[in-house]
Coordinates of C-alpha atoms in Angstrom, one line a residue:
X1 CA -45.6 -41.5 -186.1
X2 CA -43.1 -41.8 -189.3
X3 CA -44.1 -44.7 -191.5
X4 CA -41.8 -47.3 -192.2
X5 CA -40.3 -47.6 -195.1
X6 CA -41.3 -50.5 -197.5
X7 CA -38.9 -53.0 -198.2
X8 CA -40.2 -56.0 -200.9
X9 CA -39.8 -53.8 -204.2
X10 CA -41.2 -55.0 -207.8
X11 CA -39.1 -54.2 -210.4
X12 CA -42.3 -55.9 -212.3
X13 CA -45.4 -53.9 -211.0
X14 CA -48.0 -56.6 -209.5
X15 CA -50.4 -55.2 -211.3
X16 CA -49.0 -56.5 -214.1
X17 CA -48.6 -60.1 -212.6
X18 CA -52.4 -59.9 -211.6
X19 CA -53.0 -60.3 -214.8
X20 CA -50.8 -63.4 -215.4
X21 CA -52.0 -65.5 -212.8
X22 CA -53.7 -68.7 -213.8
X23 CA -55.5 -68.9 -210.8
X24 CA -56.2 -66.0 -207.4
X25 CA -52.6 -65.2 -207.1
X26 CA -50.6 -68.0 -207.9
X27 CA -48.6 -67.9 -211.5
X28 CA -46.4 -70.3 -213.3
X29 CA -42.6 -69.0 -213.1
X30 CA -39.5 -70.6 -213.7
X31 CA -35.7 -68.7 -213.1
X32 CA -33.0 -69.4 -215.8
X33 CA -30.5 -70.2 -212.8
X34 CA -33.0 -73.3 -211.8
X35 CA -34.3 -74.4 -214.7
X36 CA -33.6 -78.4 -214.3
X37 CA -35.5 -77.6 -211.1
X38 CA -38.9 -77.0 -213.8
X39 CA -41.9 -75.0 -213.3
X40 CA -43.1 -73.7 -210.0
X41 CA -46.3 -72.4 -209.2
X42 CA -45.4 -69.0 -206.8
X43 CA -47.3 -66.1 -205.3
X44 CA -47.0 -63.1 -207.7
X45 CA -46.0 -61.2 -204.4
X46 CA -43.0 -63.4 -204.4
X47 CA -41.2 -63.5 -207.9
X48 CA -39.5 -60.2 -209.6
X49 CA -38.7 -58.6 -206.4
X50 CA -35.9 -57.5 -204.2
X51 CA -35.2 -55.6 -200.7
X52 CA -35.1 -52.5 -200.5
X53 CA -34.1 -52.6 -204.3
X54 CA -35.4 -49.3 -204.7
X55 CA -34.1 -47.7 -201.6
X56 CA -31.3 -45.2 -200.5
X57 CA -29.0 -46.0 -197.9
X58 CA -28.6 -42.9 -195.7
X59 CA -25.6 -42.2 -194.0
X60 CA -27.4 -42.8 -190.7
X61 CA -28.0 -46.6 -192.0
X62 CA -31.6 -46.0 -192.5
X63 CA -33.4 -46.6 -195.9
X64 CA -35.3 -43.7 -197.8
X65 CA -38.1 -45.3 -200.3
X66 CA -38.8 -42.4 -201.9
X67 CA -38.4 -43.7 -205.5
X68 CA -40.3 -46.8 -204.8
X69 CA -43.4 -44.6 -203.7
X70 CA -42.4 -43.0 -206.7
X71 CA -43.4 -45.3 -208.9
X72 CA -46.3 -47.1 -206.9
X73 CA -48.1 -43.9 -206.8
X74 CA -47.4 -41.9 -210.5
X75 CA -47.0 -45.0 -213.0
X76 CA -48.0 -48.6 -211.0
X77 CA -51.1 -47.3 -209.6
X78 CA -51.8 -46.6 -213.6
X79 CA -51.4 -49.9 -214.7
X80 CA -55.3 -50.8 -214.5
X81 CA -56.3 -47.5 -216.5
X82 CA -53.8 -48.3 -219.1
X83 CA -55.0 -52.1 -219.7
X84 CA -58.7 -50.9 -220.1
X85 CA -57.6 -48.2 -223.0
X86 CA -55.3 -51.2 -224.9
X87 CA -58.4 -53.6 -224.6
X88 CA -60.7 -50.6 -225.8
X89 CA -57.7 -49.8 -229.0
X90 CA -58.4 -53.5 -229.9
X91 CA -61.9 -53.3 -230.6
X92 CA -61.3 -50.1 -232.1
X93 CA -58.2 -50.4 -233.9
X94 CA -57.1 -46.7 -232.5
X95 CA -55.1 -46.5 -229.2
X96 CA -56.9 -43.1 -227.7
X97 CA -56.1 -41.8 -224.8
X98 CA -58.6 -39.8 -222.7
X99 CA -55.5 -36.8 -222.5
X100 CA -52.0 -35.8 -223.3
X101 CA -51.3 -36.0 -219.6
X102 CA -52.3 -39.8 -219.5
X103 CA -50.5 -40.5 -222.7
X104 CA -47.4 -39.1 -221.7
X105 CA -47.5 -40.7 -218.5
X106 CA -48.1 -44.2 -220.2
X107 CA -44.8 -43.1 -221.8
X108 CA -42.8 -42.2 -218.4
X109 CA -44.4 -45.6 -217.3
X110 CA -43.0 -47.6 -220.2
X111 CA -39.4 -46.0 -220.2
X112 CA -38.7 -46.8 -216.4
X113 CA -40.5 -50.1 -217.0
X114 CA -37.7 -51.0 -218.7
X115 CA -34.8 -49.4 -216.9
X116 CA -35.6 -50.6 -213.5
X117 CA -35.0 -54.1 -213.4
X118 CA -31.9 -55.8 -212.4
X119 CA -31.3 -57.5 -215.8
X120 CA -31.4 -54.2 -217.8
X121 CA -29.6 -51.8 -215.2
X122 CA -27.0 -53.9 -213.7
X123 CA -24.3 -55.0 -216.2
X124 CA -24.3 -50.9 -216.9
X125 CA -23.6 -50.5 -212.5
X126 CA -21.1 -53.9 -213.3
X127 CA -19.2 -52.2 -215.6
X128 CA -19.2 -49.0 -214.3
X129 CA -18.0 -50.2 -210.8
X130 CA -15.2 -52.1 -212.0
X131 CA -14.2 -49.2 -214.0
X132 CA -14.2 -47.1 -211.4
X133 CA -13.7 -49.5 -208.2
X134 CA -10.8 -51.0 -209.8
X135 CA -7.6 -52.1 -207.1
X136 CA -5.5 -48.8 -207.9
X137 CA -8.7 -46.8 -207.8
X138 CA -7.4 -44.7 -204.2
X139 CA -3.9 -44.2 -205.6
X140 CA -5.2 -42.6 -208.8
X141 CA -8.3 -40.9 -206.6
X142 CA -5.2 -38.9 -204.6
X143 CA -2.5 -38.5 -207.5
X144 CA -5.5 -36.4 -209.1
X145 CA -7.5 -35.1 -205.7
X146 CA -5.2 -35.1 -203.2
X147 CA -4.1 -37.8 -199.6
X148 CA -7.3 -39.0 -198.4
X149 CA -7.4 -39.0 -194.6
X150 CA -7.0 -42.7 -193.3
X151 CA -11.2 -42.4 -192.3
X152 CA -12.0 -41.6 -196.2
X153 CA -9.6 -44.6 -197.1
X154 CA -11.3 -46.8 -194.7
X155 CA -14.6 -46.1 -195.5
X156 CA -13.5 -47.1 -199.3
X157 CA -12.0 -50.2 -197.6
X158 CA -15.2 -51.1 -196.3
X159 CA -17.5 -53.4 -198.2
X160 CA -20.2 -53.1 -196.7
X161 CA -19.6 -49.5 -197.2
X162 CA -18.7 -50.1 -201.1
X163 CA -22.0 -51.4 -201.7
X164 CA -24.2 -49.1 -200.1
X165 CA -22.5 -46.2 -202.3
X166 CA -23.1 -48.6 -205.6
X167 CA -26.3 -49.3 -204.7
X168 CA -27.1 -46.0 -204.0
X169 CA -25.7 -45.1 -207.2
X170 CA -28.1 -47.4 -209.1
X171 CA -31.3 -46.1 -207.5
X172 CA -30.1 -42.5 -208.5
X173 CA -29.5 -43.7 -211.9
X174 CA -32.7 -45.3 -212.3
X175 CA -34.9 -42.1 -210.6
X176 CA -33.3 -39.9 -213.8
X177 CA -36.0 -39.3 -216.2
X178 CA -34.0 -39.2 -219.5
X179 CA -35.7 -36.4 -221.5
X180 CA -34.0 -36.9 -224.9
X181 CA -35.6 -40.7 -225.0
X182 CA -38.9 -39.5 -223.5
X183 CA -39.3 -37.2 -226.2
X184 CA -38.1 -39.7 -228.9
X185 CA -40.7 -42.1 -227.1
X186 CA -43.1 -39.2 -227.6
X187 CA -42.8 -39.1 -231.3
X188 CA -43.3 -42.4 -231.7
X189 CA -46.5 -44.5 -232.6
X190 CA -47.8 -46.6 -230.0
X191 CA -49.2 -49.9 -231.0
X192 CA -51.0 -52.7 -229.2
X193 CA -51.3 -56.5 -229.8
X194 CA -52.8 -59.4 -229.3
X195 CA -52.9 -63.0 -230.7
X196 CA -55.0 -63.8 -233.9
X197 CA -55.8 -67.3 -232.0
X198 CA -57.1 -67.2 -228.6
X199 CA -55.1 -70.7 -227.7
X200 CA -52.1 -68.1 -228.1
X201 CA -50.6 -65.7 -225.4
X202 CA -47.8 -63.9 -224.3
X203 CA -45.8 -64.4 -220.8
X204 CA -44.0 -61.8 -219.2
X205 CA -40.3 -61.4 -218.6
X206 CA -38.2 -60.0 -215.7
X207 CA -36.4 -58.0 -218.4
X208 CA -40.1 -56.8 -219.2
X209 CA -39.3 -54.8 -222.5
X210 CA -37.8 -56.4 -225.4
X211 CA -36.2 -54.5 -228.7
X212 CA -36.2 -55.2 -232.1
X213 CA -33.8 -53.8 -234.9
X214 CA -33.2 -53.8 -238.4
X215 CA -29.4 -53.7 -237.7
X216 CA -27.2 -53.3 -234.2
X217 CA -27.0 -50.1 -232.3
X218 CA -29.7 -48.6 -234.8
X219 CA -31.3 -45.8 -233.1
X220 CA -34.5 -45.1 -231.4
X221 CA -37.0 -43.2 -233.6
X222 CA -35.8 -44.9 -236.7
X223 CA -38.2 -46.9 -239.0
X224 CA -37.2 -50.3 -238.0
X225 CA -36.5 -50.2 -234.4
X226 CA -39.7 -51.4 -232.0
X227 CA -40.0 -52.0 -228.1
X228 CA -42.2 -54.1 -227.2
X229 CA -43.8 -55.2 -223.7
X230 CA -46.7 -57.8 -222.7
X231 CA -49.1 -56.2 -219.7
X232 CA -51.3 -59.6 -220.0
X233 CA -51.8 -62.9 -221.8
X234 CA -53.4 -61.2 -224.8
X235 CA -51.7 -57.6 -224.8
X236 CA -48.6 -56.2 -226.0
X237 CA -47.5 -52.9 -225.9
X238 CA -45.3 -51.4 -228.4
X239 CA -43.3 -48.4 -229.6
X240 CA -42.0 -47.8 -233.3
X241 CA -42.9 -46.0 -236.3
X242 CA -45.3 -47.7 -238.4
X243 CA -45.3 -48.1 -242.2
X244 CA -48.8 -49.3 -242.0
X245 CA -50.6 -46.6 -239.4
X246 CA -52.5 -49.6 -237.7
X247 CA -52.3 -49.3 -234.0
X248 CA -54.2 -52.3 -233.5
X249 CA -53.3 -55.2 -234.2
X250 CA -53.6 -59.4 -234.4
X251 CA -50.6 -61.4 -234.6
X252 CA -49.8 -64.9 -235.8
X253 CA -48.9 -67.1 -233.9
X254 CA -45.0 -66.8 -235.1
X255 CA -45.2 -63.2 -233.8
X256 CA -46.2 -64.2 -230.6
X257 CA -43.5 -66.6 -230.6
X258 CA -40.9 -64.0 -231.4
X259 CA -41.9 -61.4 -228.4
X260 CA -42.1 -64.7 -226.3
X261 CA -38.8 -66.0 -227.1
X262 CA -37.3 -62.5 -226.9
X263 CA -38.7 -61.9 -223.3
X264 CA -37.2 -65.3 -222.3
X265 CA -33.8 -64.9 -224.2
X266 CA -33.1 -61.4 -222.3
X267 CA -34.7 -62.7 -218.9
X268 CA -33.4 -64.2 -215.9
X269 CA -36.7 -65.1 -214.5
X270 CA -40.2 -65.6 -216.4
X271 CA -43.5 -66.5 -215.6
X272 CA -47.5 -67.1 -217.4
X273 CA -50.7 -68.4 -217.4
X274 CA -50.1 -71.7 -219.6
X275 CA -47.3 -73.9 -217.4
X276 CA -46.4 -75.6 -220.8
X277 CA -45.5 -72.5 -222.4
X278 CA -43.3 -71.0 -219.6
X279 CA -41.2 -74.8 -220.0
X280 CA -41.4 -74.7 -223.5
X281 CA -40.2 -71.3 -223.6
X282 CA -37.5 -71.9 -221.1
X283 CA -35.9 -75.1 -222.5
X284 CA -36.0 -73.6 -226.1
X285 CA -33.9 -70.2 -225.4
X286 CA -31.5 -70.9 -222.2

């Protein structure tokens, strides 16, 4: 019997959220769209989710989950593995992988963490839609292609329709494994973090990955530019090249403010451990 294909997709792996709940499985999240409404306490199987966000709408009308099992199985399923060598780097101020293989998948992990969610990917599908969607879009489509048949300009016609071929267009995007920036990624030294005080620690964001810059549009690989992501209360994960080769390292509490603030600046939705820091956060950058 064919399995059925899932349908609640994390673009924030719950393995990661395990490790920001306060208490079993409940976590501290607030959205930026209902912040008078305050803090709520939610199931981590509930927050940074969609339906089917992941999927492919055949033309039959039934949804192919392939990418989604794509990640579950060769980067989520990882996650645990991951945390244990970052808590390991900290005692021994050197980030050592057990292969090349697990590094560089670390590195795959890392680069679609921070593609996949909605508030990194879709102002790039917004703009690209209305670019190409636009209200003369058929008239051009036949002065360069051709008439369309009155069945092509109906299934253009057809919302419903319209957005199955955008969606679809987003999961393709987001399954394409962009070599040039793995390899950048590659090069790069990897760093992890974790507060100097242990009354200190980081939240996480539903725009997971934040960047840093020494000016705008400065490009990856250069001395200067750092991405940064949190994988629990006291770990952050980062990417630049260092002018101090530590890969291991304490932050003040300042730092930690800055990732913080940066999560919750590019985020529509974050969440914690500490319910006063997820307000405090909140109220301070939206």
């Amino acid at each position: 019997m064919a399995q059925k294909p899932s349908a609640g997709h994390h673009y924030v792996a719950q393995a990661i959220l395990s490790n920001f709940c306060f208490v079993g499985q409940s976590t501290y999240y607030i959205k930026r769209s209902k912040l008078e409404g305050g803090v709520e306490k939610r199931n981590k199987n509930s927050i940074f989710k969609r339906r089917h966000y992941n999927s492919l709408t055949l033309n039959s009308g039934k949804k192919d989950d392939s990418l989604e099992k794509f990640f579950a199985y060769q980067f989520d399923n990882y996650i645990p593995d991951f945390v244990e060598i970052f808590r390991a780097a900290l005692k021994s101020s050197s980030v050592d992988f057990p292969s090349d293989e697990l590094r560089f998948r670390f590195i795959q992990f890392f680069f679609n963490h921070m593609k996949r969610t909605p508030d990194f990917i879709e102002p790039i599908v917004q703009e690209v839609t209305e670019a190409t969607f636009h209200a003369g879009f058929l008239a051009e489509y036949e002065k360069e292609h051709g008439p369309l048949t009155d069945k092509d300009k109906a299934l253009y016609e057809d919302k419903e329709r319209l957005s199955d071929i955008v969606s679809n267009s987003r999961v393709q995007n987001i399954s394409r494994q962009s070599l040039p920036v793995l390899e950048t990624l590659f090069r790069m030294d990897i760093c992890v973090a974790t507060p100097a005080r242990s009354t200190k620690q980081f939240i996480v964001g539903s725009n997971p990955v934040v960047r840093f810059e020494n000016f705008p549009r400065q490009p990856l690989g250069q001395i200067g530019v750092e991405l940064w992501t949190t994988l629990a209360p006291d770990i952050a994960v980062g990417f630049g090249n260092l002018a101090e080769k530590k890969n291991a390292v304490q932050l003040d509490d300042t730092s930690v403010r800055k990732i913080n603030s940066e999560l919750t600046r590019r985020s529509s939705a974050i969440a914690g451990r500490s319910e006063k820091l997820v307000l405090s956060l909140a109220r301070a950058n939206w």
